[in-house]
Amino acid sequence: MTRSSGLTGVTNRSSRQSLRLVTVTSLAVILAVAATWALWPLVDWVGAGLLHWSHVSVPPGLQIVVLVFYVVLTFATLVPCTLFLAWMSIGRERRWRPTRLPMVSVIIPAFNEEGAIRRCLRAATRLDYPIYETLVVDDGSSDRTSSLIEMEDVTCVRVRRQRGKVNAVNIAASRAKGEILVFTDGDSWLEPGALRHLVVRFADPQVGAVAGTVLVAEPRSLLECWQQLEYLHGQAVVKTAQLNSSGSVIVCPGVVFAIRASLLADIGGFSARTVTEDFDLTLELIARGHRVEYEARAIGYTTTPQTWSELHRQRRRWFRGTLQVLKLHRALIFDRPPSAIGRFWLPYAAVFGYAAPAVTLAALLLAPLLAAFTGSFWEALRWGALFWAMLELSQLAQLVVAVRVSRQPLRLLLAAPLFVPYRLFLDLIRIRVMIDERHKTPARWT
Amino acid sequence: MNQHFRSWPVSVAMSTLAAMSARAEAPPPFEPTTAVGPMVALTFDLDLGDDEAFERIDPLVPATYFVTGKLAEARPDLVARLAARGTIGSLGYSHAQLLDLPPDLMRADVMLGKRLVEDAVGARVTWFRAPYARFDARLLSIVSELGFRYDSSGADTSWFPKSDLVVLPITAPSGSSQIPTDYQLLVAEGLDEDATLARWIALYEERVARGRPLVLALHPAILDDHRTLLPRLVDALRARGGRFLSSDGVLDALRDRPRTRRATWVALQLGDHDPAVVVADAERCGITDVFVSAWSPEGRSFLASEGHDPFGELARALRRAGVRVHAWIPIGHDSATAVANPDWAMHSWEGIPSKNWISLVHPAARAHILDKVRQLLERYPVDGVHLDYMRFPDTDHDFSPAARVAFEAHRGRPIASWQPRIEGGWRIADERVAWMRWRATVVTDLVSELAVLAKELGGRELRISSALIAESGLSNPSLDDFAQDYVALAPHLDLAVPMAYLNEDRRPLAWVEQVSLGARLKLGSTEMLIGLEGFRDPARPPYTVERFAMALDLAGPGSDGFAIFPYLYFFGRGDEAWNMPARAVAVLAGADTGRDGISLPIVLSGAGVALLALGFGARMRARRRLDRDRALDDVAAATSELELLDPSALEARIAAGEIDGPLVIATARLLGRYDARRVEGFRRSRVLETLVEQPPALMPVEEDGGLPAWEAMSGPYLEEARELGYVVERGERTTLTEAGRELLEASRRGGYKREIWRFIEARLHETLDVTCTRCGAVNEGFWFWTRIDCARCRRAIELQQVARITRVNTTNHPRSYVLT
């Protein structure tokens, strides 16, 4: 029985659409480049015309440094946003329709989650979907997690000694009855409607997995608000842009994502070769010719790091994993036939994820030096402040889009003015991770 | 209500002063408990139409009346009159089978019932009873969310999920899950009046002996046919000293117990304890009892050796000061012994010996435990023995060879497989239930054995006490985890100490009162102290003196006092990170209420905030009112409609192809009654049923035609049933085991019908084409959800107004699905 996969409906991809895809994408990239370069003279014009600064006294060295710094940051963030806006204004037609509701298995790995597991399981047993089962894998917890799981109405798979999340999830997947597997974490919980929206996307037989939206649960502190903004921008803008320009996204979050059970079995389950198994799996699917879609309405809430040091630890794992996965799947970039994911989004992730931080930091170090040694200290400071303001503005404009699109309260934007320093903190971690990778420091799943 | 608790530190302090003046060399003799006295709570379930019957049989004693919303709507006068004489509770709105309703209707029925009764009474209603005594965790969580605090839905022997309600269970004879209501005895069992009366009186005698209240559930419609029965019951119980109380009256009587004892645990392993300092601290705070560790849970001994006698020195000093000393012995937790003798240790189901816990079943380990108690009592005069860790660590223990042999002997047959994979390490559900019960008897038997031994050596005056897991007194999941059955343990204990460590267990403050009342109802006349945490755990949310003071207040009702763990941290003499602030001791000494004084700026800013909040509140309230009223209208419409929903009628209309918006809504409502667990259960039942009908291992492909994927779909269920031991393969044939047959029967009793399964399954395999009423775009929909957002105009389609909907059936679809 090798008929194509299930849940399907009708119609083929039209050539008109793929043409449009190429046109819109290239148009958006061109627009982004144009906007970046158009903004530069604007800064110049504002400085000279309005504020009566003579730009003659700014040394050419400083100008170049600031220019590079500015272009890198603006361009990096403008591309997804323009792509997103372009596609949003055009819209896309649905090509496939579902014909039934398949059985779903919700799989929750839990390791020492006594603080959060109750809420997670409560939500998991109250999802608004007619036919699903909940499987919890207790990965050898040493606290009260196991007894808390016992109290809820779920099936529990126990792994005695802890052998890691990947192993735990694979065990659960092997005994799940569902055609679609939905993964979430022990410290996160799903919105009631999540399954309904995830499942409908599988009508398209090419779709292998669907990523949901991850949100921070009740962001209160500034740190949590920044993370929320980062998540919103990364999903509502970047993921939508990825999906619309290439038909796929490049990362499925472990907090909420669905995959065809048969496909996961074919691949052989999650792999422990990197520390971000979800990213690895997504690219593996793409490499095998499947598509990985993004569904904004399937929401999972997660608890985020509360302190800088926790954030540092979490991001070290993520960035390290991303680096490992990019290295592992670098062949995708030159894959044939060419895809927008391979040709554009992966290099984009590599360059603006890892090369840009280096440039940014170099500029940040060089600028004061240049300012001090060229004798025009105040001038340099003024220019810096102006650029900073421009950066913040372009950032803010995009965050407004992200917050509005995902229907989050606008007061989140109160945290936006300081978003750039937050990104610089993340950049520092990225650089540290690159050094780790060079020195082959063993990565840990923390 | 709190008046009483607020003033109690003062009254306790005074009684302590009186006790101090009477102090002699040895601690005062143990005063017998002031028993609350025999209590009888009659509860009546009153539905619409029961009002006249009730007026005829009305016994005119204080009682509890659980009233449906429909009755309160029809006879508000009667309900108001009853409220003046007893406690009024809610029985929901329509006396429906609440568990069969979809969540929104379940919630609405409970909410509507509460509101109507409250309107009739003019006061808050806090008691709830589930119709037909059917309840589950879902229902109870809705009930507590809606503002109920007390529940009387189940029998003593019912299975209670974890909830936030204080439960006053209906009395049932031990070991029977049948509630002896008038209906059960007179109608179901067909007893005559004399026999019924005899059963109730026997139940009363059993209860009085243990100091627990008798709670009977009665129905006017049935008693109306036996008009002399109720007066005879009232007379008979009065003659035996019974006091008739309403449910609130029972709780008030429990709350009125005098609280005379204050205890603390001295854990010698936590640091140095100077006997003089401990005695001074105890006197300062009026401590009456101290649990002094004789061994640490790690197995370290504090008894005399090599010239040191930490236990003896402290015990002697405390007793000289008139404080009762209980030797605190960890029973199950004994790391040193477990490591030294791995075969004495508890084993997990994988067969790994524990490094901390010793088996409560292994003969040598048991002898070791008894020997510890003997050793102690032969060497030291003490006032009591305090048994700690008198339990299992979790459901995964104990699977040691000795325990397996003992369990098989208990069951009277070998256990087929000890090699489980899922569900807490167990294959078959009934085996698991038997296992849990057996573990509880192991614990009870050991306590009884230790109690007999200790009283032999230490005299009849010696008090046996035990520290218990608090939640195990409230809900069955916890009882299963730790195997501490309060009701069974109570006769063997002189003093029980439920440990209500709310910060450590991450529970809300109200939990302390829930523990206190819940445990008291189970323990009867056994003395009880509520254990409170007296330390700050750096890994937990901050534990403040205010919280401690409030917990101290809430631990009052039903208890004889409290016990604080541990002495060293509470009095600020241990590790700085774990110590309580110094004010905690002041709270205990009665000098501080634990509440901060209020300064003027706080008052002013408070007033400002309050004004703002008032404005907001008024708006919110108006909005919530509106929402609530709308919800109630929905319910009224839906409940009346619900009776009209019938799968076969809907099926016929769907088959005829006349599908419109209202039909889809009606179908969604019917489908909403079956949540995912039930649908899954139906599928499992269908698989089992097929095996009964057609013994050869064939799945019903032909018969259930129109569901092409069923063959592939049923595979995993068959696989699972095999793994769980519901089916077994004998050669070519796959047949049901006894457990499988029982499961199928249970599922049929629980509402499984082939037609309903078929109906749901067919709906899962269809989609709908719904045309948007605004823009005319065709959207796909499902039978299960009534909200469809139009893909083009992005607004919700008003399904009610859609006149024509096309059904897309998988089977007639050009590219019908197949599973790979």
Coordinates of N, CA and C in Angstrom, one line a residue, chain B residues 396-471:
Chain B
D396 N 5.8 3.3 42.7 CA 6.7 2.4 42.1 C 7.4 1.4 43.1
H397 N 7.0 1.5 44.4 CA 7.6 0.6 45.3 C 6.5 -0.1 46.1
D398 N 6.6 -1.2 46.7 CA 7.8 -2.0 46.8 C 7.6 -3.2 46.0
F399 N 8.6 -3.5 45.0 CA 8.5 -4.7 44.2 C 9.6 -5.7 44.6
S400 N 10.1 -5.7 45.8 CA 11.1 -6.6 46.2 C 10.6 -8.0 46.2
P401 N 11.4 -9.0 46.1 CA 11.0 -10.4 46.1 C 10.0 -10.7 47.2
A402 N 10.4 -10.2 48.4 CA 9.5 -10.5 49.6 C 8.1 -9.9 49.4
A403 N 8.0 -8.7 48.8 CA 6.8 -8.0 48.6 C 5.9 -8.8 47.6
R404 N 6.6 -9.2 46.5 CA 5.9 -10.0 45.5 C 5.3 -11.3 46.1
V405 N 6.1 -12.0 46.9 CA 5.6 -13.2 47.5 C 4.4 -12.9 48.3
A406 N 4.5 -11.8 49.2 CA 3.4 -11.5 50.1 C 2.2 -11.1 49.3
F407 N 2.3 -10.3 48.3 CA 1.1 -9.9 47.5 C 0.4 -11.1 46.8
E408 N 1.3 -12.0 46.3 CA 0.7 -13.2 45.7 C -0.1 -14.0 46.7
A409 N 0.5 -14.1 47.9 CA -0.2 -14.8 49.0 C -1.5 -14.1 49.3
H410 N -1.5 -12.8 49.3 CA -2.7 -12.0 49.6 C -3.8 -12.2 48.6
R411 N -3.3 -12.3 47.3 CA -4.3 -12.5 46.2 C -4.7 -13.9 46.1
G412 N -3.9 -14.8 46.6 CA -4.2 -16.2 46.5 C -4.0 -16.9 45.2
R413 N -3.2 -16.2 44.4 CA -2.9 -16.7 43.1 C -1.6 -16.0 42.5
P414 N -0.9 -16.7 41.7 CA 0.3 -16.0 41.2 C 0.0 -14.9 40.2
I415 N 0.8 -13.9 40.2 CA 0.5 -12.7 39.3 C 1.2 -13.1 38.0
A416 N 0.4 -13.0 36.9 CA 0.9 -13.4 35.6 C 2.1 -12.7 35.2
S417 N 2.2 -11.4 35.3 CA 3.4 -10.8 34.8 C 3.7 -9.6 35.7
W418 N 5.0 -9.6 36.1 CA 5.5 -8.5 36.9 C 6.3 -7.6 36.1
Q419 N 6.2 -7.7 34.8 CA 7.1 -7.0 33.9 C 6.3 -5.9 33.1
P420 N 5.8 -4.9 33.8 CA 4.9 -3.9 33.2 C 5.6 -2.8 32.5
R421 N 4.9 -2.1 31.7 CA 5.5 -0.9 31.0 C 4.9 0.4 31.3
I422 N 3.5 0.4 31.4 CA 2.9 1.7 31.4 C 2.0 1.8 32.6
E423 N 1.4 2.9 32.8 CA 0.4 3.3 33.8 C 0.9 2.9 35.2
G424 N 1.9 3.6 35.6 CA 2.5 3.5 36.9 C 3.1 2.1 37.2
G425 N 3.4 1.4 36.1 CA 4.1 0.2 36.3 C 3.1 -1.0 36.4
W426 N 1.9 -0.9 35.9 CA 1.0 -2.0 36.1 C 0.3 -2.3 34.8
R427 N 0.0 -3.6 34.6 CA -0.6 -4.1 33.4 C -2.1 -3.9 33.5
I428 N -2.7 -4.6 34.5 CA -4.1 -4.7 34.5 C -4.7 -3.9 35.6
A429 N -5.7 -3.1 35.3 CA -6.3 -2.1 36.2 C -6.7 -2.7 37.5
D430 N -7.4 -3.9 37.5 CA -7.9 -4.4 38.8 C -6.7 -4.9 39.7
E431 N -5.7 -5.4 39.0 CA -4.5 -5.9 39.8 C -3.9 -4.6 40.5
R432 N -3.9 -3.5 39.8 CA -3.3 -2.3 40.3 C -4.1 -1.8 41.6
V433 N -5.5 -1.9 41.4 CA -6.3 -1.5 42.6 C -6.0 -2.4 43.8
A434 N -6.0 -3.7 43.5 CA -5.7 -4.6 44.6 C -4.3 -4.3 45.2
W435 N -3.4 -4.0 44.4 CA -2.0 -3.7 44.9 C -2.0 -2.5 45.8
M436 N -2.7 -1.5 45.4 CA -2.8 -0.2 46.2 C -3.4 -0.5 47.5
R437 N -4.5 -1.3 47.5 CA -5.2 -1.5 48.8 C -4.3 -2.4 49.7
W438 N -3.6 -3.3 49.1 CA -2.8 -4.2 49.9 C -1.7 -3.4 50.5
R439 N -1.1 -2.4 49.8 CA 0.0 -1.6 50.4 C -0.5 -0.9 51.6
A440 N -1.8 -0.4 51.5 CA -2.3 0.4 52.6 C -2.5 -0.6 53.9
T441 N -2.9 -1.8 53.6 CA -3.0 -2.7 54.7 C -1.7 -3.1 55.3
V442 N -0.6 -3.1 54.5 CA 0.7 -3.4 55.0 C 1.1 -2.3 56.0
V443 N 0.8 -1.1 55.6 CA 1.2 0.0 56.5 C 0.4 0.0 57.8
T444 N -1.0 -0.3 57.7 CA -1.8 -0.3 58.8 C -1.4 -1.4 59.8
D445 N -1.1 -2.6 59.2 CA -0.7 -3.8 60.0 C 0.5 -3.5 60.8
L446 N 1.5 -2.8 60.1 CA 2.7 -2.6 60.8 C 2.5 -1.6 62.0
V447 N 1.7 -0.6 61.7 CA 1.4 0.4 62.8 C 0.8 -0.3 64.0
S448 N -0.2 -1.2 63.7 CA -0.9 -1.9 64.7 C 0.1 -2.8 65.5
E449 N 1.0 -3.4 64.8 CA 2.0 -4.3 65.5 C 2.9 -3.5 66.4
L450 N 3.4 -2.3 65.8 CA 4.3 -1.5 66.6 C 3.6 -0.9 67.8
A451 N 2.3 -0.6 67.7 CA 1.5 0.0 68.8 C 1.4 -1.0 69.9
V452 N 1.1 -2.3 69.5 CA 0.9 -3.3 70.6 C 2.3 -3.5 71.3
L453 N 3.3 -3.6 70.5 CA 4.7 -3.8 71.1 C 5.0 -2.6 72.1
A454 N 4.8 -1.4 71.6 CA 5.2 -0.2 72.3 C 4.4 -0.1 73.6
K455 N 3.1 -0.5 73.6 CA 2.3 -0.4 74.8 C 2.7 -1.5 75.8
E456 N 3.1 -2.6 75.3 CA 3.6 -3.7 76.1 C 4.8 -3.2 76.9
L457 N 5.7 -2.6 76.2 CA 7.0 -2.2 76.9 C 6.9 -0.9 77.7
G458 N 6.1 0.1 77.1 CA 6.1 1.4 77.7 C 4.9 1.7 78.6
G459 N 4.0 0.7 78.7 CA 2.8 0.9 79.5 C 1.6 1.5 78.7
R460 N 0.4 1.4 79.2 CA -0.7 1.8 78.5 C -0.8 3.3 78.3
E461 N -0.1 4.0 79.1 CA -0.1 5.5 79.0 C 0.7 6.0 77.8
L462 N 1.6 5.1 77.3 CA 2.4 5.5 76.2 C 1.5 5.9 74.9
R463 N 1.8 7.0 74.3 CA 1.0 7.5 73.2 C 1.7 7.1 71.9
I464 N 0.9 6.5 71.0 CA 1.4 6.2 69.6 C 1.0 7.3 68.7
S465 N 2.0 7.9 68.0 CA 1.6 8.9 67.1 C 2.3 8.7 65.7
S466 N 1.8 9.4 64.7 CA 2.4 9.2 63.4 C 2.3 10.5 62.6
A467 N 3.3 10.8 61.8 CA 3.3 11.9 60.9 C 2.7 11.4 59.6
L468 N 1.7 12.0 59.1 CA 1.0 11.5 57.9 C 1.0 12.5 56.7
I469 N 1.0 12.0 55.5 CA 0.9 12.9 54.3 C -0.5 13.5 54.3
A470 N -0.6 14.8 54.3 CA -1.8 15.5 54.5 C -2.8 15.2 53.4
E471 N -2.3 15.2 52.1 CA -3.2 15.1 51.0 C -3.9 13.7 51.0

